[in-house]
Every structure is written in structure tokens, then in C-alpha cells.
Short mmCIF file of C-alpha atoms in Angstrom, two decimals:
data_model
loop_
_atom_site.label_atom_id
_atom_site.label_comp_id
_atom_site.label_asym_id
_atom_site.label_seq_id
_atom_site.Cartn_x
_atom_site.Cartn_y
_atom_site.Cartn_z
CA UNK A 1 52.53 115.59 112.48
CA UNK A 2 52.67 113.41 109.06
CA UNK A 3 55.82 110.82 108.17
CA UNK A 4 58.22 111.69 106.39
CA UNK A 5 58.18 110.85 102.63
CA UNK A 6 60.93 108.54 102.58
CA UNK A 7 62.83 107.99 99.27
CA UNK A 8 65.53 105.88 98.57
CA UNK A 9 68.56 107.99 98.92
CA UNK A 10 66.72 110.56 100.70
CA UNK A 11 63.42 111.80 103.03
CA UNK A 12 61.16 114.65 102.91
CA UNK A 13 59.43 115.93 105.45
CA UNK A 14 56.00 117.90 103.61
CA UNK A 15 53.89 118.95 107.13
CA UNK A 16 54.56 122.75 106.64
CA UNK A 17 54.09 122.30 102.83
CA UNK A 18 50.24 123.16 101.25
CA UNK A 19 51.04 120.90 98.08
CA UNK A 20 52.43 117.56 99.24
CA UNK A 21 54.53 114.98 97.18
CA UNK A 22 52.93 114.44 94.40
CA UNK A 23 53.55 112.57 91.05
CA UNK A 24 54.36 115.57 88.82
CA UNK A 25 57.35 116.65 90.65
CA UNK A 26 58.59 112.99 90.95
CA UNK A 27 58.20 112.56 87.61
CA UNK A 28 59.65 115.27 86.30
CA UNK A 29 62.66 114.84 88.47
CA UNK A 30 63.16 111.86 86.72
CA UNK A 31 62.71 112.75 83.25
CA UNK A 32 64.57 116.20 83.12
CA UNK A 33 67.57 115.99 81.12
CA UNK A 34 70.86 116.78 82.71
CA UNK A 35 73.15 118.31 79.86
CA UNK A 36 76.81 117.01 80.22
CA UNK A 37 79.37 119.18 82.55
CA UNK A 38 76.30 120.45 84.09
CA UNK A 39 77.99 122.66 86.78
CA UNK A 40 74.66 124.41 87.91
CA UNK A 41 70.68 123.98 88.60
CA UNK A 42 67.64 126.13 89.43
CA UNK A 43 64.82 124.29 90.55
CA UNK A 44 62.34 127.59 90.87
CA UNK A 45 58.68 127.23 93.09
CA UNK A 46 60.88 124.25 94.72
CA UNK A 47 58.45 123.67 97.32
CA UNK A 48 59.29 120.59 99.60
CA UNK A 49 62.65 120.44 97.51
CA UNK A 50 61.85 117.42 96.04
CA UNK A 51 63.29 117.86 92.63
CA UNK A 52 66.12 119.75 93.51
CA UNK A 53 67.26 116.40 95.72
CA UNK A 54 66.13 114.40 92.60
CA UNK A 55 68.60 116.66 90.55
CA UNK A 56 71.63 116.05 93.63
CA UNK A 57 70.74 112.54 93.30
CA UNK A 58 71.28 112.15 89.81
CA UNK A 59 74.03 114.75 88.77
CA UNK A 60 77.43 116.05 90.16
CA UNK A 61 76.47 119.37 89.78
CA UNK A 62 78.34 121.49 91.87
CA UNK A 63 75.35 124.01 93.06
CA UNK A 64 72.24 123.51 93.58
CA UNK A 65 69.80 126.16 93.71
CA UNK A 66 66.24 126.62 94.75
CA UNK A 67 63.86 129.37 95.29
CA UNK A 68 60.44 129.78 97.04
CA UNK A 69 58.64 132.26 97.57
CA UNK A 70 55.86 130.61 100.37
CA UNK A 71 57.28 131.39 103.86
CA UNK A 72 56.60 127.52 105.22
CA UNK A 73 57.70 126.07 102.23
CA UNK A 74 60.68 127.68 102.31
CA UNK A 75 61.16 126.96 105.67
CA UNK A 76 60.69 123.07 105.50
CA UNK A 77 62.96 123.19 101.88
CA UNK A 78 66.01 124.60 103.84
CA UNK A 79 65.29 121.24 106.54
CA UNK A 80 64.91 118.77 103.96
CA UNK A 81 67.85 120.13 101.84
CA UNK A 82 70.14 120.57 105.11
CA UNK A 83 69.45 116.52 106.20
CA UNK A 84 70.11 115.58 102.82
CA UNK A 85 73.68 113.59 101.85
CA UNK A 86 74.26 116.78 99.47
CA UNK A 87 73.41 119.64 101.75
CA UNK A 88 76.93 121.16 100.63
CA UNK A 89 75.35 122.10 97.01
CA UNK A 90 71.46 122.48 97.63
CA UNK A 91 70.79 126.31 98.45
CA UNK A 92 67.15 127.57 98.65
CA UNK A 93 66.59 131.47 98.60
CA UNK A 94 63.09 133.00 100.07
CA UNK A 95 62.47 135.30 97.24
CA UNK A 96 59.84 135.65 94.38
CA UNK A 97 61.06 134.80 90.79
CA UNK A 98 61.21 138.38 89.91
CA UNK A 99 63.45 139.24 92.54
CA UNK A 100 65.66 136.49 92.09
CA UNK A 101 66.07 137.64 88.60
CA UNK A 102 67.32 140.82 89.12
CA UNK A 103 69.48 139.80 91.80
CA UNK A 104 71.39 137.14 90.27
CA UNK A 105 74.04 137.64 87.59
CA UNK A 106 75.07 133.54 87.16
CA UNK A 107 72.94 131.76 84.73
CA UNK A 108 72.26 127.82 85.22
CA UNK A 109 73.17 125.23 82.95
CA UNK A 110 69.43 123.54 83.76
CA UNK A 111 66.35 124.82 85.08
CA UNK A 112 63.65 123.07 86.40
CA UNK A 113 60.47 123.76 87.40
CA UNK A 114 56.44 122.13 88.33
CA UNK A 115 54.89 125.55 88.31
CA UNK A 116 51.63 126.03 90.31
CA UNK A 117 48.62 125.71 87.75
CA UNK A 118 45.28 125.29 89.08
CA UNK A 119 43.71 128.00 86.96
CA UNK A 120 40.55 127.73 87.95
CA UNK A 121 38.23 131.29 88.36
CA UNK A 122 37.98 130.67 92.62
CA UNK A 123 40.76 130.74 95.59
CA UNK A 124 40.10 128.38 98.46
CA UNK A 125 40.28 129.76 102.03
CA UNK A 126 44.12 128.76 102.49
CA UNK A 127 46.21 131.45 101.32
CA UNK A 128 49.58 129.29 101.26
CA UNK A 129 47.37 126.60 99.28
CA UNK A 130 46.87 129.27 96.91
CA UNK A 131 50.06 130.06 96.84
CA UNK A 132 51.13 127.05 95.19
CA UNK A 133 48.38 125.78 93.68
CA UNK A 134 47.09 128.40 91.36
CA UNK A 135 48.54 130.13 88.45
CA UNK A 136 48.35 133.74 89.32
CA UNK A 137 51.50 132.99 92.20
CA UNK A 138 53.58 132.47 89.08
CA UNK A 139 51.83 132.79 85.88
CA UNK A 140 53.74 130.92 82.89
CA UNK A 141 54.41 134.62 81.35
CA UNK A 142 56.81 135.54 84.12
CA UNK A 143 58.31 132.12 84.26
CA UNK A 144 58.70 131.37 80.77
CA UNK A 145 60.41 135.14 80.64
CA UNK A 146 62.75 134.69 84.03
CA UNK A 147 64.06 131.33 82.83
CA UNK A 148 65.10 132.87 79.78
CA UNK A 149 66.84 135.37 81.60
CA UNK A 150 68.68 132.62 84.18
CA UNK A 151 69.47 129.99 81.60
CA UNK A 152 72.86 129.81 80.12
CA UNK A 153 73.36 129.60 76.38
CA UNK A 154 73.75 125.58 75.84
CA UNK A 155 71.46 125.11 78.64
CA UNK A 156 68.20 123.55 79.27
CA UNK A 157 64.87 124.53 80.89
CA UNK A 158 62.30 121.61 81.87
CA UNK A 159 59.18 121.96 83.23
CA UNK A 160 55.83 119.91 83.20
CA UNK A 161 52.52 121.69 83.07
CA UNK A 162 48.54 121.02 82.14
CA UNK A 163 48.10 119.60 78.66
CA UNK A 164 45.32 121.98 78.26
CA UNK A 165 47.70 124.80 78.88
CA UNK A 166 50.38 123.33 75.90
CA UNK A 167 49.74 125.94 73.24
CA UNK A 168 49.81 128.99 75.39
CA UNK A 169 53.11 127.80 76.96
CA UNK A 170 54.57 127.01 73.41
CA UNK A 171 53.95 130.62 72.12
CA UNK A 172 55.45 132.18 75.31
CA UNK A 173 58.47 130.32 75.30
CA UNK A 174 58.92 131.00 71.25
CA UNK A 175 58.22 134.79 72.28
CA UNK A 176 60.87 134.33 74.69
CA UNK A 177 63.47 132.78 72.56
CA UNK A 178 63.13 129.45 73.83
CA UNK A 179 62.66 126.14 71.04
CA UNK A 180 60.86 122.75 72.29
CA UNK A 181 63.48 119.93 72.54
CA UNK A 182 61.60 117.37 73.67
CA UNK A 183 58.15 116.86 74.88
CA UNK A 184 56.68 113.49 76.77
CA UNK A 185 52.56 112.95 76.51
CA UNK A 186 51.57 111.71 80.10
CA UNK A 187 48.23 109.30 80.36
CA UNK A 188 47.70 107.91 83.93
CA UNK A 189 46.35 105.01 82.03
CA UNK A 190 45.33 104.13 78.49
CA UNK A 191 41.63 104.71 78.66
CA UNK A 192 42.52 108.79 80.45
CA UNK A 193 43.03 111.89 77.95
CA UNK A 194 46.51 113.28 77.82
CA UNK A 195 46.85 115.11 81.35
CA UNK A 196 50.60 116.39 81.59
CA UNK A 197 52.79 117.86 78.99
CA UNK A 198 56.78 117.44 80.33
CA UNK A 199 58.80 119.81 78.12
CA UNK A 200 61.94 120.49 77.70
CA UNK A 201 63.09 124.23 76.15
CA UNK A 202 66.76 125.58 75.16
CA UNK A 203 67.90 128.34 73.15
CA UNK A 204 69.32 125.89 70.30
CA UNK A 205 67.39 124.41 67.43
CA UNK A 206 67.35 120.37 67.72
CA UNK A 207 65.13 117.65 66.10
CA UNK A 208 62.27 117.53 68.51
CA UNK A 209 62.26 114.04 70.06
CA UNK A 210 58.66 113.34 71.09
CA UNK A 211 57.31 110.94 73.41
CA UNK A 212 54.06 109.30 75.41
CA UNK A 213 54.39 107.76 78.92
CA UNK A 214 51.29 105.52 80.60
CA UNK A 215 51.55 105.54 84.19
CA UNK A 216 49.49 102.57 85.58
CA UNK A 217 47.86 99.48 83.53
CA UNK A 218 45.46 99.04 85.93
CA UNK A 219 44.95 100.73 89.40
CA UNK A 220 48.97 100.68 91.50
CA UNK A 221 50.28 98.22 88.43
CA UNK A 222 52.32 100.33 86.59
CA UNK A 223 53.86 100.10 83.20
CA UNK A 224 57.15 98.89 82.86
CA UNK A 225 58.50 102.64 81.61
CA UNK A 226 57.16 104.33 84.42
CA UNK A 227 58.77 102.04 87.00
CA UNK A 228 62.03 102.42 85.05
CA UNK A 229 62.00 105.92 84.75
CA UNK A 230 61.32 106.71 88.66
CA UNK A 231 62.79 103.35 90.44
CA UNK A 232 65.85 105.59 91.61
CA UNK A 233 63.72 106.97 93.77
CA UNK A 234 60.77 105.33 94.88
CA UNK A 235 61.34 102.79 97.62
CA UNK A 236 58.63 99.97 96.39
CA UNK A 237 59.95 100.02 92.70
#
């Protein structure tokens, strides 16, 4: 049985979940931008929930919505979302994307996701790893195409993904009516190649504001924008 990943407003527990806490959903929990009067959020491939708490944490959105489509994952998600403080507005639904899609007729003021992407030609022996690991549970194609579909017209859709995988992402979301925001450049330090693309999308035309974040200085010293972007959450910060 592993600990709990303990937070500072909040815990998760991550033993039924293949993909653990890691620092790509932190980290874009932190950075996603939540539009003013946001009423609702759709945190979609949500996982252990960690980013839809990060989004109760930080906003007064009224609903909170998450789906998954991974049986255990959705099973520990409901648990982490129900001993929450906001377990009145977090909601996960066991569905895939494309089901949720049809089903729903609301849209969402901001949708977030950290999509599985481990494109790589093999599949390991552990089908739920799979599941959220690789890119053929949820290529960015159907994403990119249901978030268009779920978003509401001022709204925003953030996501973080491969920097390899920038350019095919951009063209998708132009297909799908989507322009780029913002985008943040993530190095884990300053001698490591770009690794992780955060982006945000909406269906509105703005100046693109574009940014680079180091993680670490050294190995576990990290930069000073790091710790101020995720301190909210992280207990040793």
C-alpha cells in the first residue's frame, strides 16, 4: 500500500493509479489560466484527480468536472475527490472522451488536460499502464477536436504535452478552430533541451504571450519561478 501524496490543502492517494504524481500535472495545475467568472472546468484523462483539486484549490468555480476512462483510475479519482474540502463541485464520470462528448450539452469555461503521450512503437505488459501512458488511449486528434466541441466561446483550453510533438498539436488545434494564447518552454535545468510545451488555446485571437520556465539549478534546488509558481501546493516549498 503506498502513502498518500500529501499536498498542502489536500492528499492523494495514487496506489490504484498506473501513472503516479508526477511533475507535469503539478505543473500544469499551476500554470493554467483561470479566466474571470469561471463558473465551470473539465479536467479530461484526470487520472488521480490531481489537477482538477489544483483547479478547486485555486478557483471558485462552481463545478468541477473530470473524466476517465481507466476503470482504477476512476475509481481512486472519485476517493480522492470525495475526501477533498471541495467534494461538493469535483464530479468524475467513467466514460471515454468521445462519449462524454456526445453526451454532454454544457460547455466549460476552462479545460484542462496532461494527455497520455508516450508514443513510442511498443506497449508494455500492463494494459492500464498503457492506458495512460501512450498516445493511442487518446490521440491529440480526438482531444484537440472534443475540447473544441466542450469549450465555451470566451473560454480556455490548457494542456501540456512533448515538445517534440509542438507542431503537430499546433496544426490540429488551428484545424480545429482553436488560436495559441500562450505557450511556456519547460527545461528541467539549463544544460537539458526543451522537454514540455504548456499551451494554452481559445477560440479568440490575442497577442501570444510566450514564456520559458527552468525547473531545478542544480539537482532538488529549484529556481526561484518554479517554487513560486507551485508553492500553493507543494508542502516543502
Amino acid at each position: 500500500m503506498s502513502k498518500p501524496f500529501r499536498f498542502k490543502e489536500f492528499s492523494v492517494e495514487q496506489d490504484k493509479c498506473a501513472m503516479q504524481i508526477g511533475t507535469d500535472g503539478v505543473l500544469l495545475g499551476a500554470w493554467a489560466a483561470i479566466p474571470k467568472n469561471t463558473f465551470s472546468i473539465l479536467d479530461i484523462g484526470a487520472g488521480t484527480g490531481v489537477i482538477a483539486l489544483q483547479m478547486a484549490q485555486r478557483s471558485h468555480a462552481e463545478l468541477i468536472d473530470a473524466i476517465e476512462i481507466e476503470e482504477n483510475a476512476y475509481e481512486q479519482c472519485v476517493e480522492n475527490f470525495e475526501n477533498s474540502p471541495w467534494n461538493d463541485r469535483l464530479f468524475c464520470y467513467h466514460a471515454s472522451l468521445e462519449e462524454f462528448t456526445e453526451e454532454i450539452d454544457d460547455t466549460y469555461d476552462l479545460i484542462v488536460s496532461n494527455p497520455p503521450f508516450y508514443d513510442e512503437n511498443f506497449t508494455s505488459a500492463e494494459a492500464t499502464r498503457n492506458t495512460a501512458r501512450f498516445t493511442e488511449a487518446l490521440p491529440f486528434s480526438e482531444l484537440i477536436k472534443n475540447a473544441a466541441k466542450l469549450l465555451s466561446v470566451k473560454g480556455v483550453f490548457c494542456l501540456i504535452i512533448p515538445h517534440k510533438n509542438q507542431k503537430e498539436v499546433l496544426q490540429l488545434a488551428k484545424e480545429a478552430g482553436f488560436y495559441l494564447q500562450k505557450i511556456t518552454l519547460v527545461q528541467g535545468n539549463t544544460n537539458a533541451p526543451v522537454k514540455r510545451n504548456l499551451l494554452q488555446f481559445g477560440f479568440t485571437e490575442v497577442t501570444l504571450v510566450k514564456t520559458h520556465l527552468i525547473i531545478e539549478k542544480e539537482r532538488h534546488e529549484y529556481t526561484q519561478e518554479y517554487q513560486d509558481l507551485v508553492k500553493a501546493f507543494y508542502l516543502k516549498m
